[in-house]
Short mmCIF file of N, CA and C in Angstrom, two decimals:
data_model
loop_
_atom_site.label_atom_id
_atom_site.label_comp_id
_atom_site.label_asym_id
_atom_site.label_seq_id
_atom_site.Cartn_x
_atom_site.Cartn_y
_atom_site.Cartn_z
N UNK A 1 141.77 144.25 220.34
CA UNK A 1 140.94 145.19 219.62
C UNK A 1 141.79 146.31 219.06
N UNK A 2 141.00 147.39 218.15
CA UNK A 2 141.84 148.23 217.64
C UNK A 2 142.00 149.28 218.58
N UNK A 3 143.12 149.75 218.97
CA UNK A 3 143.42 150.66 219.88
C UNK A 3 143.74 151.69 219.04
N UNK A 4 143.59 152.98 219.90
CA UNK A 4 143.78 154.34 218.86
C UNK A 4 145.22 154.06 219.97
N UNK A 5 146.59 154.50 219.46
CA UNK A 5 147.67 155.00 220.06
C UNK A 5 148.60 156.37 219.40
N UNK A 6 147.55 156.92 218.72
CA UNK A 6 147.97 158.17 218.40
C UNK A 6 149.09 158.77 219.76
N UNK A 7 149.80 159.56 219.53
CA UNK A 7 150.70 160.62 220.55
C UNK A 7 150.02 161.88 220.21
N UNK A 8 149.69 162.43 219.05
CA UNK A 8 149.11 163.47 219.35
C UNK A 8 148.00 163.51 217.87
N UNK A 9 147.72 164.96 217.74
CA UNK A 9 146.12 165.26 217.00
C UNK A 9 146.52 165.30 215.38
N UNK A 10 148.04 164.89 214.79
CA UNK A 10 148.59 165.02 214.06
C UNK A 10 147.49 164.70 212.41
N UNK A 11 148.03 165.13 211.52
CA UNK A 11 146.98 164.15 210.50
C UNK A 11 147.47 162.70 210.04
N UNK A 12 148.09 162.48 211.02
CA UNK A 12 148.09 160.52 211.15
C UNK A 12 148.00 160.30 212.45
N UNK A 13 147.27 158.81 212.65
CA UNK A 13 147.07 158.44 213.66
C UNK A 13 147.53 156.75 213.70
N UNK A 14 148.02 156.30 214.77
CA UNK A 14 148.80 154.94 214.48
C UNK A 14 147.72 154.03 215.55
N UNK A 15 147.42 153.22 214.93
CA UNK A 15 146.72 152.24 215.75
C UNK A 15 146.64 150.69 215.11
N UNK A 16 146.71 149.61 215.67
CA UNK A 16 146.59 148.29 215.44
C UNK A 16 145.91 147.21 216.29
N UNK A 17 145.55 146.48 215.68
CA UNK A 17 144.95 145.31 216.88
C UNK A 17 145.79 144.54 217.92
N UNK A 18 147.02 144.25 217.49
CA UNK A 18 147.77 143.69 218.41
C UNK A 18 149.64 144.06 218.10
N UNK A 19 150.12 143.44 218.90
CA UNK A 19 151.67 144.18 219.20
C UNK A 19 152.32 143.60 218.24
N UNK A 20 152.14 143.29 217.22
CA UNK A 20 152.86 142.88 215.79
C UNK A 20 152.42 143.87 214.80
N UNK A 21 151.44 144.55 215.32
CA UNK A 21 150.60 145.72 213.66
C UNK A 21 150.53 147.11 214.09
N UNK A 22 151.10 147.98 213.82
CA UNK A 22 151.46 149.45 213.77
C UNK A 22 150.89 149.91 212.07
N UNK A 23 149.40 150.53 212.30
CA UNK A 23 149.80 150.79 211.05
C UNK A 23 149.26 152.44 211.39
N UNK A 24 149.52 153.02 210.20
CA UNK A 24 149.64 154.30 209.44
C UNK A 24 148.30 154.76 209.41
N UNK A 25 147.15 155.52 209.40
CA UNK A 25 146.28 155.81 208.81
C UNK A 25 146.77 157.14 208.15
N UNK A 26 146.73 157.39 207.13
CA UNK A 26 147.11 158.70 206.41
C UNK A 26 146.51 159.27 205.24
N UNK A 27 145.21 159.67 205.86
CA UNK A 27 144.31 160.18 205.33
C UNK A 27 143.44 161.16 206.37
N UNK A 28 142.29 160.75 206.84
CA UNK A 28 141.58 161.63 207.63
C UNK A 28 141.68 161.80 208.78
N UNK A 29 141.86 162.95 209.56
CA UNK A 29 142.35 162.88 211.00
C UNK A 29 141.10 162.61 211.77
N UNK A 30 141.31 161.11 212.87
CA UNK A 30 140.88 161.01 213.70
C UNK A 30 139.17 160.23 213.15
N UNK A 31 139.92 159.45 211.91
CA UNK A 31 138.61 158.96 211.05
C UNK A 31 137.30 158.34 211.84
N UNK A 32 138.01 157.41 212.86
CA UNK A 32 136.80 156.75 213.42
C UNK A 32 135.61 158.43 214.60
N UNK A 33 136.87 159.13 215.08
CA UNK A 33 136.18 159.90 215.98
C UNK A 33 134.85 160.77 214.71
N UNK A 34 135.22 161.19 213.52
CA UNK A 34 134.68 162.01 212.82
C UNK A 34 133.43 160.85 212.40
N UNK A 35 133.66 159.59 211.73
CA UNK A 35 132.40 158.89 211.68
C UNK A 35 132.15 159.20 212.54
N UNK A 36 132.08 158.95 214.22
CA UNK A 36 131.22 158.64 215.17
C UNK A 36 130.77 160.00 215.55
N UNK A 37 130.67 160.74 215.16
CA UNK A 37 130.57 162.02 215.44
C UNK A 37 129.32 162.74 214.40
N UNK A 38 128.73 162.14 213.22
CA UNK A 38 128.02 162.92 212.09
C UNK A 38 127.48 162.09 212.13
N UNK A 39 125.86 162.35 211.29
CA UNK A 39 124.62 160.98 211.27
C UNK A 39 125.28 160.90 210.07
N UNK A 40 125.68 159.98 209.74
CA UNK A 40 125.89 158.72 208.58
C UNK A 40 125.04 157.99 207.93
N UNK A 41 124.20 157.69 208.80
CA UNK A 41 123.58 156.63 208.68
C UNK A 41 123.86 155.37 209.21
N UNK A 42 122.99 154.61 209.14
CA UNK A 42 124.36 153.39 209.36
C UNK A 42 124.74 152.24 208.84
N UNK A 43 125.18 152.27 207.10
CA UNK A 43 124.75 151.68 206.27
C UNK A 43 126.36 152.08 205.83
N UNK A 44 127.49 151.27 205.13
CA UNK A 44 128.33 151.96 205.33
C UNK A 44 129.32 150.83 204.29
N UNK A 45 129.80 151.01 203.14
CA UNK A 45 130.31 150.46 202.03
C UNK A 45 131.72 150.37 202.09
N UNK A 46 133.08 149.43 202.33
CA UNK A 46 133.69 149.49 202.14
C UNK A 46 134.47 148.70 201.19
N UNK A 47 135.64 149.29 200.56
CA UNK A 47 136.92 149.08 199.31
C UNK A 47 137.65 148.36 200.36
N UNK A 48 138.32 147.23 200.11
CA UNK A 48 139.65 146.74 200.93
C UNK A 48 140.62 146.03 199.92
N UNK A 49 141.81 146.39 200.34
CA UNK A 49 142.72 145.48 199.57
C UNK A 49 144.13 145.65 200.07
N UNK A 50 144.93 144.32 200.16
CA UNK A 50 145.75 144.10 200.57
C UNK A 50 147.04 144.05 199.95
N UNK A 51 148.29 144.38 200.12
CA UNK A 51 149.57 143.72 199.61
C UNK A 51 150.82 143.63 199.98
N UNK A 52 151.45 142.77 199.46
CA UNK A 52 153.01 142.62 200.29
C UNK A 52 153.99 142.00 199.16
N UNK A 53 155.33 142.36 199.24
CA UNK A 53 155.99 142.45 199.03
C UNK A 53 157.49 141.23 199.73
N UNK A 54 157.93 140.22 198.95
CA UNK A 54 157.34 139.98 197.70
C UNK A 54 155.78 138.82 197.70
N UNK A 55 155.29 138.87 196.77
CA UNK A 55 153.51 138.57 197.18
C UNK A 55 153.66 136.92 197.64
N UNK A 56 153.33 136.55 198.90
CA UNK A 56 152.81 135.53 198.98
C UNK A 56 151.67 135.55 200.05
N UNK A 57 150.85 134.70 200.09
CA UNK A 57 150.04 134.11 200.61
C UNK A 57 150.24 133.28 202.12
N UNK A 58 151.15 133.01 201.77
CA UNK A 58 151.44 132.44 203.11
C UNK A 58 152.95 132.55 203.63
N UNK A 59 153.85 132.90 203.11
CA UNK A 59 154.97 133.04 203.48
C UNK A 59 155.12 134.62 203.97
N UNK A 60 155.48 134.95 205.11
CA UNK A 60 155.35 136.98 205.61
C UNK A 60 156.96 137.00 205.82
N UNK A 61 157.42 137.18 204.31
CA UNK A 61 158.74 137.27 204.52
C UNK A 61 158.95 138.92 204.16
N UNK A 62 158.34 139.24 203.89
CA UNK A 62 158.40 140.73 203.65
C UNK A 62 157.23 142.46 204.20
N UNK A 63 157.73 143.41 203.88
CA UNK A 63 156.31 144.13 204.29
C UNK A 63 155.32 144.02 203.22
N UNK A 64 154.06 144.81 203.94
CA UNK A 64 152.72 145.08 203.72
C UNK A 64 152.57 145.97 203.62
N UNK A 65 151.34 146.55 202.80
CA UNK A 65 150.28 147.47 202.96
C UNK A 65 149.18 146.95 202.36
N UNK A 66 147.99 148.14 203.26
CA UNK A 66 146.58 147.92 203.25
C UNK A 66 146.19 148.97 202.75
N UNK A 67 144.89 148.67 202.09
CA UNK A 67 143.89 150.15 202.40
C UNK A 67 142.45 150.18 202.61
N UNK A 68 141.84 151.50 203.01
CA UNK A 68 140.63 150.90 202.52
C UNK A 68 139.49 152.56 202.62
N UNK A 69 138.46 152.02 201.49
CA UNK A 69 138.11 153.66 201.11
C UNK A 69 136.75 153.03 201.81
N UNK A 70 136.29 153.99 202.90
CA UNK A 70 134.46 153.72 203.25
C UNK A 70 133.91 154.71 202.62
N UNK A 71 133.17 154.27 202.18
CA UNK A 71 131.64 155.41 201.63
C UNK A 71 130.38 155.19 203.10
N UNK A 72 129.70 156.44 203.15
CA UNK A 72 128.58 156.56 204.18
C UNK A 72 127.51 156.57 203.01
N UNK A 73 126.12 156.85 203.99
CA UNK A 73 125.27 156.59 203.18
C UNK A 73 124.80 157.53 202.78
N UNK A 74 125.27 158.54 203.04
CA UNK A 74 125.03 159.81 202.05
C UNK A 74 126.05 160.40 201.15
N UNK A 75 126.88 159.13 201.09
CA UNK A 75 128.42 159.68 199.72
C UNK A 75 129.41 159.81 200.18
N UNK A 76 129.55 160.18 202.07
CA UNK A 76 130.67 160.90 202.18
C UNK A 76 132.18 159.49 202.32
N UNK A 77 133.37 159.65 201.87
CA UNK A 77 134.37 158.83 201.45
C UNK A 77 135.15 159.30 202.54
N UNK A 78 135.86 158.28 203.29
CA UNK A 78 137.21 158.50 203.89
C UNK A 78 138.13 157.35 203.30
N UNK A 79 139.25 157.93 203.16
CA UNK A 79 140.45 157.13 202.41
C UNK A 79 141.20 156.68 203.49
N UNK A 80 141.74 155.11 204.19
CA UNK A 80 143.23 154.98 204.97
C UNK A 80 144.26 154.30 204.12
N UNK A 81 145.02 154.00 204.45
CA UNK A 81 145.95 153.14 203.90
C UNK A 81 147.35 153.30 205.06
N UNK A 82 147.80 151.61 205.23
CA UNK A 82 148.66 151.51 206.73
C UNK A 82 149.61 150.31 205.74
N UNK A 83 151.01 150.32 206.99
CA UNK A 83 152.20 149.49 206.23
C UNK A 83 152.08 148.36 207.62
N UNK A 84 152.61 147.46 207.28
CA UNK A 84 152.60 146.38 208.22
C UNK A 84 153.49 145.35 208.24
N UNK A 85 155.07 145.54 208.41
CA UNK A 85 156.33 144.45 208.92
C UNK A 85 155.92 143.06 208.88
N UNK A 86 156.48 142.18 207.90
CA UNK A 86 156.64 140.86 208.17
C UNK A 86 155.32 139.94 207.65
N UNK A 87 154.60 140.35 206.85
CA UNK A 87 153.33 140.01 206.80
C UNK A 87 153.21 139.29 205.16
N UNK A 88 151.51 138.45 205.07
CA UNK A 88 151.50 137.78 203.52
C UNK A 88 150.12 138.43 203.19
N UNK A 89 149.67 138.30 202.14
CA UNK A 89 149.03 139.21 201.85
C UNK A 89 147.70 138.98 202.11
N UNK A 90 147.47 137.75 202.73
CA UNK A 90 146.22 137.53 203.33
C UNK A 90 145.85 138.54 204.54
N UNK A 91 147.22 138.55 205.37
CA UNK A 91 147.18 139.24 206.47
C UNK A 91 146.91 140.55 206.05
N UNK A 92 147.50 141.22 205.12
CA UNK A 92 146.91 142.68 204.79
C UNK A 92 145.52 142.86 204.27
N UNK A 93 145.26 141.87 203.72
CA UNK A 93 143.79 142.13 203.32
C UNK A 93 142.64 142.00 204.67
N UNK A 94 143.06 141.31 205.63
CA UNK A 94 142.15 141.37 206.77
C UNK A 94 142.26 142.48 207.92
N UNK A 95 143.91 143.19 207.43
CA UNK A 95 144.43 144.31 208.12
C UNK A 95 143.07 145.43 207.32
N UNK A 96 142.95 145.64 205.92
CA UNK A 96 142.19 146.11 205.40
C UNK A 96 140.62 146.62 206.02
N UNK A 97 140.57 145.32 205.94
CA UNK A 97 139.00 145.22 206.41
C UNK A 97 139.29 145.47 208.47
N UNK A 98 139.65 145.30 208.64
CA UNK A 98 139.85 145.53 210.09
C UNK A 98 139.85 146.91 210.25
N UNK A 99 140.50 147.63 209.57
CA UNK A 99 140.43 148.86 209.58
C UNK A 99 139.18 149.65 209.51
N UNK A 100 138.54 149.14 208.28
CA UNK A 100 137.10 149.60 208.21
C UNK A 100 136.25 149.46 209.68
N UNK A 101 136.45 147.94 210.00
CA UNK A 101 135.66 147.80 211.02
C UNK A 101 135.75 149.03 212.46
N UNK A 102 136.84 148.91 212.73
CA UNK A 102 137.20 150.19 213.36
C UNK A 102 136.92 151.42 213.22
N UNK A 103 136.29 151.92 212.42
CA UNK A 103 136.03 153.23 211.79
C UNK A 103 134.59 153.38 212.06
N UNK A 104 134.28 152.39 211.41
CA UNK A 104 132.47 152.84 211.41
C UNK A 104 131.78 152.42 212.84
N UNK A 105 131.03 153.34 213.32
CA UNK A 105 129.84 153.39 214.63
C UNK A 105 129.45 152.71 214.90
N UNK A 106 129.21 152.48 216.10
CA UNK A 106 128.59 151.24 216.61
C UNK A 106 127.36 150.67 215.90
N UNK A 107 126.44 149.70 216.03
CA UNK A 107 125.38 149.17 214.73
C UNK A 107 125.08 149.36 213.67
N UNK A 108 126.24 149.63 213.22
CA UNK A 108 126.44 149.81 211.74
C UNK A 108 126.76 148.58 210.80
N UNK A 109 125.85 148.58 209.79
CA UNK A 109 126.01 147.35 208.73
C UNK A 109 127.44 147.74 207.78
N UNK A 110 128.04 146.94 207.61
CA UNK A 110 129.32 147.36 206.74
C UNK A 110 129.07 146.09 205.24
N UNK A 111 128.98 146.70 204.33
CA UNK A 111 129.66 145.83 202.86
C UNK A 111 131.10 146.19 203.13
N UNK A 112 131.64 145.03 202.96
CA UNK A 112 133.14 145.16 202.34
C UNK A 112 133.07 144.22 200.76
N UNK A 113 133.65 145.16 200.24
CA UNK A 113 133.85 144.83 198.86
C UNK A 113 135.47 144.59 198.94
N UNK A 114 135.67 143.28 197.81
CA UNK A 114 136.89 142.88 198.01
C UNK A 114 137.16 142.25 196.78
N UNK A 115 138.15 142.45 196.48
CA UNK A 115 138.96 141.32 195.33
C UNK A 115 139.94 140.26 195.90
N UNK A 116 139.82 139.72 197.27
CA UNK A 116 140.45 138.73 197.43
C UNK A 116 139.05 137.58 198.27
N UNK A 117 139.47 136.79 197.40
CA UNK A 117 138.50 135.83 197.84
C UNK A 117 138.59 135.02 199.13
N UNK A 118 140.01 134.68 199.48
CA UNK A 118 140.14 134.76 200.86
C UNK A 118 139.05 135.50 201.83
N UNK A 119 139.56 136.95 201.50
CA UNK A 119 138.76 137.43 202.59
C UNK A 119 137.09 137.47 202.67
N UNK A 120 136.44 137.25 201.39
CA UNK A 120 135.46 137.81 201.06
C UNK A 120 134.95 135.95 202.21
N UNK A 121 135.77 134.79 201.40
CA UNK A 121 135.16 133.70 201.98
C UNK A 121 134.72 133.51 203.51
N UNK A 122 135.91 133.81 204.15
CA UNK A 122 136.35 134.17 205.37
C UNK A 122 134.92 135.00 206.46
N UNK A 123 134.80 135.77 205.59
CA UNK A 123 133.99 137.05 205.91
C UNK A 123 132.65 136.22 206.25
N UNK A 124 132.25 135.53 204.84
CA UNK A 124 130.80 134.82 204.18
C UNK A 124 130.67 133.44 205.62
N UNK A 125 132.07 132.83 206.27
CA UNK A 125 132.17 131.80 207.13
C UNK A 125 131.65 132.09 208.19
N UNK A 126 131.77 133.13 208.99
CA UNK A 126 131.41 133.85 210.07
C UNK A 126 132.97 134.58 210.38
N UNK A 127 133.69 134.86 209.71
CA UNK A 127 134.83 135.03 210.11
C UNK A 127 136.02 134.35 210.78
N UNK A 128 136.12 132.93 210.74
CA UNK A 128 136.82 132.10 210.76
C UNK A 128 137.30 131.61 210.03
N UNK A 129 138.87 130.90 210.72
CA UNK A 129 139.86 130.45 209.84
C UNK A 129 140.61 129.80 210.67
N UNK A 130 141.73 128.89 209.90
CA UNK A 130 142.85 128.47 210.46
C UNK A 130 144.36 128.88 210.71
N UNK A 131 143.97 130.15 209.75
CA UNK A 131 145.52 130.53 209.20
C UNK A 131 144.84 132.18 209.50
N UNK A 132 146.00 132.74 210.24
CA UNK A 132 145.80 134.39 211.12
C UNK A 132 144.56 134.61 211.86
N UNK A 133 144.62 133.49 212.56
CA UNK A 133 143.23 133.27 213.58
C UNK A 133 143.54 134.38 214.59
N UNK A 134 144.68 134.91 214.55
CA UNK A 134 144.80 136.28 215.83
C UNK A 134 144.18 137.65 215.34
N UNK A 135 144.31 137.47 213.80
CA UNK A 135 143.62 139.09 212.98
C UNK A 135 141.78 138.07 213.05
N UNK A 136 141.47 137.47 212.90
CA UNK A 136 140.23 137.08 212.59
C UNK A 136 139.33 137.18 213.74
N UNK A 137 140.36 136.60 215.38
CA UNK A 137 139.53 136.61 216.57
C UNK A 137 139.46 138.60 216.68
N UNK A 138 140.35 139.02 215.96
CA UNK A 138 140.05 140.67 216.56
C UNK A 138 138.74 141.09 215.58
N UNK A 139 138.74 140.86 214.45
CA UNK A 139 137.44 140.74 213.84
C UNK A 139 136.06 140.47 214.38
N UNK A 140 136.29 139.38 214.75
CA UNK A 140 135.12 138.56 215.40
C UNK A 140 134.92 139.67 217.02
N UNK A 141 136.29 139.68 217.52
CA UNK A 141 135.71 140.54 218.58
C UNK A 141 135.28 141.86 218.49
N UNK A 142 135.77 142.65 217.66
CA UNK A 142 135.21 143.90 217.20
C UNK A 142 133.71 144.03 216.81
N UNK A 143 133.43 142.65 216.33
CA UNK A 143 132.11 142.92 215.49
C UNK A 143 131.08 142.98 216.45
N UNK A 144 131.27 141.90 217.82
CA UNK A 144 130.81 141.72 219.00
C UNK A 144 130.43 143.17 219.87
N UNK A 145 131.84 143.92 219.84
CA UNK A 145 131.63 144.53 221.09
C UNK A 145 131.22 146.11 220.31
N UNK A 146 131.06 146.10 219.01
CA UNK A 146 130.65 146.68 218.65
C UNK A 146 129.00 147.00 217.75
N UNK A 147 128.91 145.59 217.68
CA UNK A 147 127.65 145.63 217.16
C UNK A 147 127.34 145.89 215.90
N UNK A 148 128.10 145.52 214.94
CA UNK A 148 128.61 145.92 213.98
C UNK A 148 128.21 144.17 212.95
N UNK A 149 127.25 144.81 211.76
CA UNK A 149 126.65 143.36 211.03
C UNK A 149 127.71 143.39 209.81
N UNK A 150 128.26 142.65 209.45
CA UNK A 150 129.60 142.52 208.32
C UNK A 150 128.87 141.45 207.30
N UNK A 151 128.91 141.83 205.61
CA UNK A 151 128.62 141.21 204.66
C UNK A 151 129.95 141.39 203.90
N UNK A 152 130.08 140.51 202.54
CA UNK A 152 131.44 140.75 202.43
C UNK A 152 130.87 140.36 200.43
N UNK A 153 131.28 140.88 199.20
CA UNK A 153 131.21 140.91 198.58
C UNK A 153 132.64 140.47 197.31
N UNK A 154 132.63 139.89 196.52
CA UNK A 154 133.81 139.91 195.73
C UNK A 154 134.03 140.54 194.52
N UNK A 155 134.62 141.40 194.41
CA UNK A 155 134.82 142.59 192.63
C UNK A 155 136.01 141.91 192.25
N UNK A 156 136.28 141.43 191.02
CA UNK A 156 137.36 141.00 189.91
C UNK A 156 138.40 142.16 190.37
N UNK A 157 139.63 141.76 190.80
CA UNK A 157 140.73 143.10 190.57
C UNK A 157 141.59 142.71 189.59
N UNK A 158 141.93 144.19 189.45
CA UNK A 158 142.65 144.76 188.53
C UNK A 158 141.63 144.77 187.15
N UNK A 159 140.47 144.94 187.14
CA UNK A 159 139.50 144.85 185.86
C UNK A 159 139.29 146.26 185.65
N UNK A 160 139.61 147.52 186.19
CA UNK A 160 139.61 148.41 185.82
C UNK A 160 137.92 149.13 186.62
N UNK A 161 137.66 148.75 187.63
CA UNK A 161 136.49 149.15 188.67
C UNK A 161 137.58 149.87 189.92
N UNK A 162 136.82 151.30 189.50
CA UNK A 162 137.21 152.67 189.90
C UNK A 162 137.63 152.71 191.19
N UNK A 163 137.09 152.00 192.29
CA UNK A 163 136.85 151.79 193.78
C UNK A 163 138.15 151.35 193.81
N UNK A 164 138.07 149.69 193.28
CA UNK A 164 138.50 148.82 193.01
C UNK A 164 140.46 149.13 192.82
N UNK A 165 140.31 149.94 192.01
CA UNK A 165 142.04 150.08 191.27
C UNK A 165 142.74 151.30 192.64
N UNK A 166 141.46 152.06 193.02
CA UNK A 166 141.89 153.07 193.85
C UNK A 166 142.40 152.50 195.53
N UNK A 167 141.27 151.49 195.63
CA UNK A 167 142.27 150.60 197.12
C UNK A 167 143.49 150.06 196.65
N UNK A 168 143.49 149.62 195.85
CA UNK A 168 144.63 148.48 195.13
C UNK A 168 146.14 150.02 195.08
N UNK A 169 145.95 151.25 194.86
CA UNK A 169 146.96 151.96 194.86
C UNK A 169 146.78 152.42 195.87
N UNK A 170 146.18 152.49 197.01
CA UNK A 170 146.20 152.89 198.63
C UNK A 170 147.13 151.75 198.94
N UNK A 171 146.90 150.30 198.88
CA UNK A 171 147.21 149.24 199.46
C UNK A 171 149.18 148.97 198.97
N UNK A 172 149.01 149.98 197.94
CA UNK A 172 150.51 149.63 197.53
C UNK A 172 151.04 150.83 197.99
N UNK A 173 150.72 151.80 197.81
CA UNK A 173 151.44 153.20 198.56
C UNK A 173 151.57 152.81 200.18
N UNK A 174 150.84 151.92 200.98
CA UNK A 174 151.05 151.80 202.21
C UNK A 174 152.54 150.23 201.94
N UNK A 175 152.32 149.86 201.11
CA UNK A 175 153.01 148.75 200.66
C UNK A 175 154.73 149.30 200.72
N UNK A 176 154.74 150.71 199.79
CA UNK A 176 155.91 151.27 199.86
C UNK A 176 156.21 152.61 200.68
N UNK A 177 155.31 152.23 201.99
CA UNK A 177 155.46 153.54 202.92
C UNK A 177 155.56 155.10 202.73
N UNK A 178 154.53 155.30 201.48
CA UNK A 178 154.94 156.50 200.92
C UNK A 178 154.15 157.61 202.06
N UNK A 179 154.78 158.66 202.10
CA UNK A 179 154.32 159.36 203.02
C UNK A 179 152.98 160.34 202.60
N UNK A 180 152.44 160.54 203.77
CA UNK A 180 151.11 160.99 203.59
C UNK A 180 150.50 162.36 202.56
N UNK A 181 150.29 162.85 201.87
CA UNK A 181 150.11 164.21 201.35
C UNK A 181 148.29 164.98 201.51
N UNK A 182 148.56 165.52 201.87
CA UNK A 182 147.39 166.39 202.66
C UNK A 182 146.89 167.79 201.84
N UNK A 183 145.86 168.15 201.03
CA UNK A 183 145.59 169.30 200.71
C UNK A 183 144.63 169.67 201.54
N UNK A 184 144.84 171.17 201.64
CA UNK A 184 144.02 171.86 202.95
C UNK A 184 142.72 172.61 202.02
N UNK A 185 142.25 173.15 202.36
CA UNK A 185 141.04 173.46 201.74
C UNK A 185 140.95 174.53 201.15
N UNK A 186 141.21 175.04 199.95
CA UNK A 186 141.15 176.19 199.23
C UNK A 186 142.72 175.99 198.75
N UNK A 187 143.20 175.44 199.18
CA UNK A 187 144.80 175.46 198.17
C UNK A 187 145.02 173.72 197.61
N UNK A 188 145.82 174.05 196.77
CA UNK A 188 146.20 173.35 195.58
C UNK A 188 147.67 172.51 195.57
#
């Protein structure tokens, strides 16, 4: 499952499903505690998208990044995006959505919106597969012990859909480990 292994209250927090995935969240501190913390609702939209470098599908000869933007059901947006050693880009796109899953509250319905059909299929199967059955069983177990109903949708990428282009440059900034940038509130 996804473990928080933060060291401290920093505005990143490092957590992964298993001892091959360290990723980055570098965006909102302590995202899942702050969902679980505000009525939301529990209706809960997510952006995912995956990539690696150089792109294959099945060969993880290189790194990754993910991202993924949730909307709540009253608007409010949290942005992550994480890097991930050795990986193909299937694996980041389920790193993606894994992430989401982790975030949002217990009985919470999640859309994931996706431009990889992989995942969207995957998703539509019950979440099974043959190929990264170790990211899929953490899926499947997350959804379990969380209670958590997963639908999965497919958007054309790179067509110029706003959500859409904005995971796709989360997923590559985690792709090239760019470091986090943070504006505080009233400054620029």
């Amino acid at each position: 499952m996804y473990r928080n292994l933060a060291k401290s209250d920093d505005d990143a927090a490092e957590f992964g499903p298993s001892y091959e995935l360290l990723a980055v969240v570098t965006s909102t501190v302590r995202v899942r505690e702050l969902l679980g913390s505000g009525d939301y609702g529990n209706h809960f939209v997510a952006f995912t998208d995956g990539s690696c470098a150089p792109h294959s599908a099945t060969s993880a000869d290189g790194p990754g990044g993910w991202g993924t933007i949730i909307f709540g059901a009253r608007g409010e947006r949290w942005e992550l995006r994480g890097s991930i050693d050795h990986t193909t880009s299937n694996r980041a796109e389920v790193c993606g959505m894994l992430a989401a899953l982790a975030c949002v509250p217990e009985e919470a319905h999640l859309g994931v919106q996706s431009d990889s059909r992989y995942l969207v299929d995957h998703v539509r199967a019950g979440c099974r597969a043959n190929d990264n059955d170790d990211l899929w069983r953490e899926v499947r177990e997350l959804l379990v012990a969380k209670g958590v109903r997963v639908s999965a949708s497919w958007v054309p990428g790179h067509n110029g859909h706003r959500h859409n282009e904005r995971v796709d440059a989360l997923a590559s900034a985690g792709l090239r480990r760019v470091a986090p940038r943070f504006a505080l509130a009233g400054q620029r």
